[in-house]
PDB file of C-alpha atoms in Angstrom:
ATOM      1  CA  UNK X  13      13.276  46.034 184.264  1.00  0.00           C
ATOM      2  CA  UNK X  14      14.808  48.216 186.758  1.00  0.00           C
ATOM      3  CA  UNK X  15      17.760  47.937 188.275  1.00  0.00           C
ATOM      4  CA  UNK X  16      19.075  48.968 191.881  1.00  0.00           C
ATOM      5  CA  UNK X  17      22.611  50.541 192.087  1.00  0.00           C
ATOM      6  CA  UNK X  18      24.801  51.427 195.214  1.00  0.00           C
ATOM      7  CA  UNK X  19      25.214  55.388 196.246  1.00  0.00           C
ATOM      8  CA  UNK X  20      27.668  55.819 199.068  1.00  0.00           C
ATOM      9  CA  UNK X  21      28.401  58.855 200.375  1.00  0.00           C
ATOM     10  CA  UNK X  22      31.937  59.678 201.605  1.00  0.00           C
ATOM     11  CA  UNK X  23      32.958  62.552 204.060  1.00  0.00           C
ATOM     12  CA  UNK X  24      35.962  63.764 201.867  1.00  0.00           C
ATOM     13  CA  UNK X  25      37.437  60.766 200.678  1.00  0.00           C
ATOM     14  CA  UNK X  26      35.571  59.791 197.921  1.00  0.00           C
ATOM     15  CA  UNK X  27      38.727  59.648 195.241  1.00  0.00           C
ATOM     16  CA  UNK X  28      40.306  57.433 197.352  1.00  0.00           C
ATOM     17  CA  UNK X  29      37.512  55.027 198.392  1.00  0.00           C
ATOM     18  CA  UNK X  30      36.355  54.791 194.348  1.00  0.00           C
ATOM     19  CA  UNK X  31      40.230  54.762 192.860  1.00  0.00           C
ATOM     20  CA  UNK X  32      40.215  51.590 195.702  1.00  0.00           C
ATOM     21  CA  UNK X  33      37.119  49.889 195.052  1.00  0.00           C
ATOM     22  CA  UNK X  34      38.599  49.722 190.868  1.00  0.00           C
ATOM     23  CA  UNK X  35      41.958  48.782 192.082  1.00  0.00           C
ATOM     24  CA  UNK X  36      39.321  45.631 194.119  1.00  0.00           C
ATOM     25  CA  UNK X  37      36.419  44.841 191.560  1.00  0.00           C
ATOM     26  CA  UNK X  38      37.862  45.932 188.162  1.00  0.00           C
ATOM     27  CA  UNK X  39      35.606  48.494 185.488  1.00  0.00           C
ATOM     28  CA  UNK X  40      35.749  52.170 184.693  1.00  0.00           C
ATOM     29  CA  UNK X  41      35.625  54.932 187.110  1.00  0.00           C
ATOM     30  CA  UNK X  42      34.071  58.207 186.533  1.00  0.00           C
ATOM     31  CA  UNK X  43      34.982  61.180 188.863  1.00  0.00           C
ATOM     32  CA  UNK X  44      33.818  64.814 188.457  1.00  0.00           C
ATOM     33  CA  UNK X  45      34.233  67.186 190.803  1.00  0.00           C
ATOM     34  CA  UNK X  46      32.705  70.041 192.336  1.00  0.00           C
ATOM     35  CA  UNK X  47      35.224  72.435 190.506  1.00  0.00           C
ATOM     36  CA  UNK X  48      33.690  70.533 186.991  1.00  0.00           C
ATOM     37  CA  UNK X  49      30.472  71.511 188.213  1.00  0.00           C
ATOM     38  CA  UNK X  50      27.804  74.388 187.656  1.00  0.00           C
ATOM     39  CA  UNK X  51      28.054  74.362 191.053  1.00  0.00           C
ATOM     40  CA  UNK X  52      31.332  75.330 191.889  1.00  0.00           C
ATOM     41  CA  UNK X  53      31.078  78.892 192.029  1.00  0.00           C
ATOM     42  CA  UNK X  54      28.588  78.836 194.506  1.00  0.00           C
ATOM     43  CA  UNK X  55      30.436  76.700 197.049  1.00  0.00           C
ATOM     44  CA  UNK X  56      33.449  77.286 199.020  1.00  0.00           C
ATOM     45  CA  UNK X  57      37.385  77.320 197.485  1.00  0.00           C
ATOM     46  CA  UNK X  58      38.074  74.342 199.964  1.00  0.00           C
ATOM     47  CA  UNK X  59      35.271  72.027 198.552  1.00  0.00           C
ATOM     48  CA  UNK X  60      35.902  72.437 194.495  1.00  0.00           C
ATOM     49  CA  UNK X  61      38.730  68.979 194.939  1.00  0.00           C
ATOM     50  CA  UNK X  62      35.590  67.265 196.303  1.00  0.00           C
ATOM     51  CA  UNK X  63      33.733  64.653 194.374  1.00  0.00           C
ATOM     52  CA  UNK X  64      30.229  65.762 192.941  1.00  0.00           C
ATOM     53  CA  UNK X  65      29.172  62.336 191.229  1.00  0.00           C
ATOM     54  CA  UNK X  66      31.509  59.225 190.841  1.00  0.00           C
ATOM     55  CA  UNK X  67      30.585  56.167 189.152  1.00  0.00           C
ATOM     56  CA  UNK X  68      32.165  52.992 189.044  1.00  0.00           C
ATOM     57  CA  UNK X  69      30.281  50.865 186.237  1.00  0.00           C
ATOM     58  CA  UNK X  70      31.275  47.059 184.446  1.00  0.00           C
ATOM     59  CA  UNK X  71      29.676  44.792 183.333  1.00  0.00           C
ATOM     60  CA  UNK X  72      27.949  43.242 186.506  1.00  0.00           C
ATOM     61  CA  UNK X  73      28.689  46.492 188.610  1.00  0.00           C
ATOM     62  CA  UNK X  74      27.529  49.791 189.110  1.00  0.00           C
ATOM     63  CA  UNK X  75      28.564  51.745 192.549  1.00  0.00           C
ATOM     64  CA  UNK X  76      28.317  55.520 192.089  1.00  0.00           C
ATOM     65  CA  UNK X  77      29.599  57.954 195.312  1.00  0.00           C
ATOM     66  CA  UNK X  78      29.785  60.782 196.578  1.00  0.00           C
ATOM     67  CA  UNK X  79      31.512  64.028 198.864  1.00  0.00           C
ATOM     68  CA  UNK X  80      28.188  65.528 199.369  1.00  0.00           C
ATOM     69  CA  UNK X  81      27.254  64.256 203.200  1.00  0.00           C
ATOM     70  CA  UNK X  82      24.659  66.102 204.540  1.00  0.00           C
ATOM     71  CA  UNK X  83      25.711  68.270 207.627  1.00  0.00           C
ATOM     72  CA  UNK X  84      24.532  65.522 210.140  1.00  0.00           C
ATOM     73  CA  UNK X  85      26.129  63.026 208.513  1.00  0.00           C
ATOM     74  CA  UNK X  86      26.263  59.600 210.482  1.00  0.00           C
ATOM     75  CA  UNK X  87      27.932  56.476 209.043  1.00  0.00           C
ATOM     76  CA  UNK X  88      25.264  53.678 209.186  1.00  0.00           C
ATOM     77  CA  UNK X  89      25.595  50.165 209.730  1.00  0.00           C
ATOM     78  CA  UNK X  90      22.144  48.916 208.513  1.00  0.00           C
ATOM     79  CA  UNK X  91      22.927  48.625 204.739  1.00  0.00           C
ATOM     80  CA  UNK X  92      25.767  46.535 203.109  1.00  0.00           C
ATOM     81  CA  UNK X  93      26.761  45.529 199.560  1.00  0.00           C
ATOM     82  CA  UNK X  94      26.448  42.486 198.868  1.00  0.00           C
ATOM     83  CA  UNK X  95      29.111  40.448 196.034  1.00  0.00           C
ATOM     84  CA  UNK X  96      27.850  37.201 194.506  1.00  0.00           C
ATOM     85  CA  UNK X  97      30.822  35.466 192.432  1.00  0.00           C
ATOM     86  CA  UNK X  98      31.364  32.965 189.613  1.00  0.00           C
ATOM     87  CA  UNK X  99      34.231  31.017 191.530  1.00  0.00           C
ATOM     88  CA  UNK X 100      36.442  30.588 194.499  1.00  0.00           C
ATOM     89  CA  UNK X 101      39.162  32.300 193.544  1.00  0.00           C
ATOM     90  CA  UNK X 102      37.754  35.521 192.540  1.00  0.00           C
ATOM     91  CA  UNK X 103      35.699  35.650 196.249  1.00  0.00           C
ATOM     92  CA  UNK X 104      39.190  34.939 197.965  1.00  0.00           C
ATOM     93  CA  UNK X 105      41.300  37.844 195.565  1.00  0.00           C
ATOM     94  CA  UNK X 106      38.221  40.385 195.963  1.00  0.00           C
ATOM     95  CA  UNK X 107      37.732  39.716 199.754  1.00  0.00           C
ATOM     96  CA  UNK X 108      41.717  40.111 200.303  1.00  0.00           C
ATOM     97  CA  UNK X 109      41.777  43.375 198.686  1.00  0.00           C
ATOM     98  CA  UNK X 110      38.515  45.015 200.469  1.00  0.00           C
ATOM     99  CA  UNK X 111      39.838  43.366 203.045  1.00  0.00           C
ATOM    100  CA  UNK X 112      43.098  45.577 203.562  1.00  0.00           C
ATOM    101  CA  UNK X 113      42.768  48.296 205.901  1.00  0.00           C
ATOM    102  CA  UNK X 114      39.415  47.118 207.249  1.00  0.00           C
ATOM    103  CA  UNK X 115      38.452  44.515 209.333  1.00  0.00           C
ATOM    104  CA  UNK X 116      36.455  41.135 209.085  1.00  0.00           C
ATOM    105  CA  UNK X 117      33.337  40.595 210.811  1.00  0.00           C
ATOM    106  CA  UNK X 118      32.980  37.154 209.366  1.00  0.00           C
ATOM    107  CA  UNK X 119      35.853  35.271 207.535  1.00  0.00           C
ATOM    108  CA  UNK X 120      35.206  33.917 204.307  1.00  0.00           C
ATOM    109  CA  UNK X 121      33.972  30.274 205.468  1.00  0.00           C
ATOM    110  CA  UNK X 122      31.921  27.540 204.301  1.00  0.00           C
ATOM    111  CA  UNK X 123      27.882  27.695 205.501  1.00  0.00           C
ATOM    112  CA  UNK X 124      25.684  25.276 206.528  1.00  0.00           C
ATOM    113  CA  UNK X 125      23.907  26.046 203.168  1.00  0.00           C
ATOM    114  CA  UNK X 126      26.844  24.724 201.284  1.00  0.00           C
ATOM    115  CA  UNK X 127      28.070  28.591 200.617  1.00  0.00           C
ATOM    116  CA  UNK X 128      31.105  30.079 200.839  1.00  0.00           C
ATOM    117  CA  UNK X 129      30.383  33.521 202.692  1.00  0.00           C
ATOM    118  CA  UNK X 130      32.021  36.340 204.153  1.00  0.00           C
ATOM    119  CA  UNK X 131      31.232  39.661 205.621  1.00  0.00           C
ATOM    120  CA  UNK X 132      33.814  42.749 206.141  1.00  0.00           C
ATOM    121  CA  UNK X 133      33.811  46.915 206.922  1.00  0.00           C
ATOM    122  CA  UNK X 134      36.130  48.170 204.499  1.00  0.00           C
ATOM    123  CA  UNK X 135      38.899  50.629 205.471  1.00  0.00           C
ATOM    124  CA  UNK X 136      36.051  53.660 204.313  1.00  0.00           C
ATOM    125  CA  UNK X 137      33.418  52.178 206.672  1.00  0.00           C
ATOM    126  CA  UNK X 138      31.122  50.276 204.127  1.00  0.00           C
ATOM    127  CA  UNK X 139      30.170  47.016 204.453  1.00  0.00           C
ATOM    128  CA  UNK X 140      30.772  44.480 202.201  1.00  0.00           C
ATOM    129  CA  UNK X 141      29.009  40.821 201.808  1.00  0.00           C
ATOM    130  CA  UNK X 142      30.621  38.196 199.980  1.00  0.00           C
ATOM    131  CA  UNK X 143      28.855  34.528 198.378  1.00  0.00           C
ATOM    132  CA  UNK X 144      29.879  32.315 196.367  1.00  0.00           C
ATOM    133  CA  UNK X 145      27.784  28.807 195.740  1.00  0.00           C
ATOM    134  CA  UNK X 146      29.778  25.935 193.287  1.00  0.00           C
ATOM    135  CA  UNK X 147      26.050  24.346 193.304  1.00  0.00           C
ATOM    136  CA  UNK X 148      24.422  24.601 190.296  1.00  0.00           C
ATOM    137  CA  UNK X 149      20.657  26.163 190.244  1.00  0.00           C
TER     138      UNK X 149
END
C-alpha cells in the first residue's frame, strides 16, 4: 500500500515551523541540517543553520520539511493538510494551538453533514483542515 506524506517547504524557518507543529500534534522530530550534510561544503557559510530534511513522524503522522525553496519560490494556496480526529476535544486543543499566530478562515463549527470542521493558515503560511465526525461508519 502506499502512503502519501506532507513536504512543506519553508523559506528559512523551518526549525521553528517543525519544533511548532510537535509542540501542536505530538511525535518525534527529526532535523538535519545543511552543515550535517555532504552538502555543506559546497553551499554558502550563511545557509549551513538551514534545514536539509526534517521529519515529523507518529503514529498517524508523517510531515517532513524543508529550507530548500527554489529561487522563485511562491507560497501557494491550492494545497492544505487536512487533520481527521478521534474526538472533540483533541480537534478543539489541536486547532487552538495551529491556531496561534495565524488566522481562521473557517471556525471550527458544526456542518450540515453532521461534522465538526474547521479550516486555518497557520502563522508559517500552511493551511490546515480540521474534521471530526462522532457518527459511527
Amino acid at each position: 500500500m502506499v502512503q502519501l506524506n506532507s513536504y512543506l517547504t519553508f523559506n528559512g524557518n523551518c526549525r521553528e515551523a517543525m519544533t511548532f507543529y510537535k509542540a501542536c500534534l505530538g511525535g518525534e522530530l527529526e532535523l538535519q541540517t545543511i552543515a550535517d550534510s555532504p552538502m555543506a561544503e559546497d553551499l554558502p557559510q550563511k545557509m549551513k543553520k538551514c534545514i536539509l530534511h526534517a521529519t515529523l513522524k507518529s503514529d498517524s503522522i508523517v510531515i517532513m520539511g524543508s529550507d530548500m525553496a527554489p529561487e522563485n519560490f511562491i507560497k501557494g494556496n491550492a494545497v492544505a493538510m487536512m487533520l481527521t480526529f478521534n474526538s472533540e476535544d483533541e480537534i478543539r486543543k489541536t486547532y487552538a494551538h495551529l491556531a496561534k499566530d495565524g488566522y481562521a478562515t473557517h471556525s471550527l463549527e458544526m456542518t450540515f453533514f453532521g461534522a465538526l470542521f474547521g479550516h486555518l493558515t497557520d502563522k508559517f503560511g500552511h493551511q490546515w483542515m480540521f474534521y471530526y465526525s462522532s457518527a459511527k461508519n
